[in-house]
Amino acid sequence: MKKLNILKTVLDLFWFFTLISIAGMLIFIPFYLFSSDIDIPIKIKGQEILAVTILAKIVVFVNIISGLLFFYSIYLLRKLVGLFQKREIFNDEVVRLFNLIGKLVIASSVISTISLFVYNAVERNHLGLTLDFGGYDSFLISVSLGLFFMVISEIFKIAKNMKEESDLMI
């Protein structure tokens, strides 16, 4: 149970600092996207993007949406850990949250990767994919993590059904 409390604390800290960064983004991004005299490069997955063209601005906006999807998955993970702390483990909400977290992590990663792929193909005339190994923002790691959450969802669904059958037998 101590590890669960540590996890909840770490997620709460991450969520707090994320809220601060989202507030900053909400103030800065409209100026960045709709002003033509701001030429500060933004780094997304190691690539500098200067939002001077419409496509570059769309890529920055799409990656903001991707980041918000990831932040929402962290919110759901906090909610899931809260259910675990209440000892609500084998119920439909836990199964749903695990599955939704997995889908959000995969969607966030796919959206970000596709937008950068299109940007590189159109703006930089460079067609190619990079597979980063060892980084936490790696496409393969993100998709694997999302699939892991979805598999855990299925495992909890099976365990929930087995628990219900066991409760009916007694």
Short mmCIF file of C-alpha atoms in Angstrom, two decimals:
data_model
loop_
_atom_site.label_atom_id
_atom_site.label_comp_id
_atom_site.label_asym_id
_atom_site.label_seq_id
_atom_site.Cartn_x
_atom_site.Cartn_y
_atom_site.Cartn_z
CA MET A 1 0.00 0.00 0.00
CA LYS A 2 2.95 2.30 0.59
CA LYS A 3 3.93 2.04 -3.09
CA LEU A 4 0.40 2.99 -4.08
CA ASN A 5 0.61 6.12 -1.92
CA ILE A 6 3.97 7.02 -3.46
CA LEU A 7 2.51 6.53 -6.95
CA LYS A 8 -0.46 8.74 -6.09
CA THR A 9 1.87 11.44 -4.75
CA VAL A 10 4.07 11.36 -7.85
CA LEU A 11 1.03 11.50 -10.12
CA ASP A 12 -0.39 14.40 -8.10
CA LEU A 13 2.89 16.32 -8.43
CA PHE A 14 3.00 15.63 -12.15
CA TRP A 15 -0.62 16.73 -12.48
CA PHE A 16 0.01 19.96 -10.52
CA PHE A 17 2.98 20.96 -12.69
CA THR A 18 1.06 19.95 -15.80
CA LEU A 19 -1.79 22.28 -14.87
CA ILE A 20 0.71 25.12 -14.52
CA SER A 21 2.18 24.35 -17.95
CA ILE A 22 -1.29 24.10 -19.52
CA ALA A 23 -2.15 27.52 -18.10
CA GLY A 24 1.04 28.90 -19.63
CA MET A 25 0.25 27.24 -22.95
CA LEU A 26 -3.24 28.70 -23.01
CA ILE A 27 -1.72 32.16 -22.67
CA PHE A 28 1.30 31.73 -24.98
CA ILE A 29 0.02 29.51 -27.80
CA PRO A 30 -2.66 31.87 -29.23
CA PHE A 31 -0.01 34.58 -29.60
CA TYR A 32 2.40 32.07 -31.10
CA LEU A 33 -0.08 30.65 -33.61
CA PHE A 34 -1.87 33.83 -34.66
CA SER A 35 0.96 36.35 -34.65
CA SER A 36 3.32 36.54 -37.58
CA ASP A 37 6.14 38.41 -35.81
CA ILE A 38 6.91 35.74 -33.19
CA ASP A 39 9.55 33.41 -34.54
CA ILE A 40 10.52 31.32 -31.53
CA PRO A 41 11.20 27.71 -32.48
CA ILE A 42 9.35 25.00 -30.59
CA LYS A 43 11.00 21.64 -30.09
CA ILE A 44 8.73 18.62 -30.56
CA LYS A 45 10.30 15.20 -30.11
CA GLY A 46 13.74 16.66 -30.74
CA GLN A 47 12.74 18.58 -33.89
CA GLU A 48 12.69 22.34 -33.99
CA ILE A 49 9.59 23.74 -35.64
CA LEU A 50 9.32 27.40 -36.50
CA ALA A 51 5.64 28.26 -36.89
CA VAL A 52 5.91 30.57 -39.88
CA THR A 53 3.86 28.48 -42.30
CA ILE A 54 0.29 27.29 -41.94
CA LEU A 55 1.42 23.65 -41.87
CA ALA A 56 3.93 24.33 -39.09
CA LYS A 57 1.23 26.06 -37.05
CA ILE A 58 -1.12 23.12 -37.61
CA VAL A 59 1.61 20.70 -36.50
CA VAL A 60 2.19 22.71 -33.31
CA PHE A 61 -1.57 22.83 -32.64
CA VAL A 62 -2.01 19.09 -33.31
CA ASN A 63 0.87 18.30 -30.96
CA ILE A 64 -0.76 20.44 -28.28
CA ILE A 65 -3.91 18.34 -28.70
CA SER A 66 -1.74 15.21 -28.50
CA GLY A 67 -0.18 16.47 -25.27
CA LEU A 68 -3.59 17.25 -23.81
CA LEU A 69 -4.73 13.69 -24.58
CA PHE A 70 -1.68 12.38 -22.72
CA PHE A 71 -2.35 14.70 -19.78
CA TYR A 72 -5.96 13.46 -19.68
CA SER A 73 -4.65 9.89 -19.51
CA ILE A 74 -2.57 10.93 -16.48
CA TYR A 75 -5.72 12.38 -14.91
CA LEU A 76 -7.49 9.06 -15.47
CA LEU A 77 -4.53 7.19 -14.01
CA ARG A 78 -4.80 9.35 -10.88
CA LYS A 79 -8.48 8.47 -10.73
CA LEU A 80 -7.63 4.77 -11.12
CA VAL A 81 -5.08 4.89 -8.31
CA GLY A 82 -7.72 6.60 -6.17
CA LEU A 83 -10.05 3.67 -6.79
CA PHE A 84 -7.28 1.28 -5.80
CA GLN A 85 -6.75 3.23 -2.58
CA LYS A 86 -10.45 2.78 -1.80
CA ARG A 87 -9.95 -0.95 -2.45
CA GLU A 88 -12.31 -0.86 -5.44
CA ILE A 89 -10.31 -3.16 -7.66
CA PHE A 90 -12.54 -5.54 -9.58
CA ASN A 91 -15.27 -3.34 -10.97
CA ASP A 92 -16.34 -2.05 -14.37
CA GLU A 93 -14.90 1.43 -13.79
CA VAL A 94 -11.37 0.05 -13.28
CA VAL A 95 -11.63 -2.02 -16.48
CA ARG A 96 -12.96 0.99 -18.40
CA LEU A 97 -10.26 3.32 -17.09
CA PHE A 98 -7.41 0.93 -17.94
CA ASN A 99 -8.77 0.52 -21.48
CA LEU A 100 -9.34 4.26 -21.98
CA ILE A 101 -5.87 5.14 -20.66
CA GLY A 102 -4.34 2.70 -23.14
CA LYS A 103 -6.32 4.13 -26.05
CA LEU A 104 -5.42 7.71 -25.10
CA VAL A 105 -1.69 6.96 -24.81
CA ILE A 106 -1.71 5.24 -28.22
CA ALA A 107 -3.78 8.02 -29.81
CA SER A 108 -1.48 10.69 -28.41
CA SER A 109 1.60 8.95 -29.75
CA VAL A 110 0.12 8.22 -33.18
CA ILE A 111 -1.20 11.77 -33.63
CA SER A 112 2.14 13.31 -32.70
CA THR A 113 4.16 10.94 -34.89
CA ILE A 114 1.91 11.36 -37.94
CA SER A 115 1.91 15.15 -37.67
CA LEU A 116 5.71 15.25 -37.51
CA PHE A 117 5.93 12.78 -40.41
CA VAL A 118 3.70 15.02 -42.56
CA TYR A 119 5.64 18.13 -41.51
CA ASN A 120 8.97 16.55 -42.44
CA ALA A 121 7.61 15.25 -45.74
CA VAL A 122 6.05 18.55 -46.84
CA GLU A 123 8.16 21.28 -45.23
CA ARG A 124 11.58 19.70 -45.11
CA ASN A 125 11.22 17.36 -48.11
CA HIS A 126 12.50 14.57 -45.91
CA LEU A 127 10.51 11.37 -46.02
CA GLY A 128 11.32 8.93 -43.27
CA LEU A 129 10.49 7.57 -39.88
CA THR A 130 12.77 7.45 -36.90
CA LEU A 131 12.49 4.80 -34.25
CA ASP A 132 14.01 6.10 -31.06
CA PHE A 133 15.13 3.47 -28.62
CA GLY A 134 15.69 4.19 -24.98
CA GLY A 135 13.75 7.44 -24.87
CA TYR A 136 10.52 7.93 -22.96
CA ASP A 137 8.95 9.75 -25.89
CA SER A 138 9.70 6.87 -28.24
CA PHE A 139 6.80 5.85 -30.48
CA LEU A 140 7.37 2.16 -29.79
CA ILE A 141 7.50 2.65 -26.02
CA SER A 142 4.34 4.77 -26.06
CA VAL A 143 2.38 2.28 -28.16
CA SER A 144 3.67 -0.60 -26.02
CA LEU A 145 2.61 1.22 -22.87
CA GLY A 146 -0.85 1.88 -24.31
CA LEU A 147 -1.24 -1.75 -25.34
CA PHE A 148 -0.06 -2.81 -21.87
CA PHE A 149 -2.85 -0.77 -20.27
CA MET A 150 -5.36 -2.34 -22.65
CA VAL A 151 -4.08 -5.85 -21.81
CA ILE A 152 -4.31 -5.05 -18.09
CA SER A 153 -7.90 -3.96 -18.76
CA GLU A 154 -8.68 -7.38 -20.24
CA ILE A 155 -6.96 -9.14 -17.33
CA PHE A 156 -9.00 -7.14 -14.83
CA LYS A 157 -12.16 -7.90 -16.78
CA ILE A 158 -11.44 -11.65 -16.60
CA ALA A 159 -10.56 -11.37 -12.90
CA LYS A 160 -13.77 -9.43 -12.22
CA ASN A 161 -15.85 -12.10 -13.95
CA MET A 162 -14.05 -14.87 -12.03
CA LYS A 163 -14.66 -13.01 -8.75
CA GLU A 164 -18.36 -12.62 -9.56
CA GLU A 165 -18.64 -16.34 -10.38
CA SER A 166 -16.81 -17.20 -7.17
CA ASP A 167 -19.13 -14.94 -5.14
CA LEU A 168 -22.18 -16.64 -6.67
CA MET A 169 -20.91 -20.10 -5.73
CA ILE A 170 -20.57 -19.23 -2.06
#
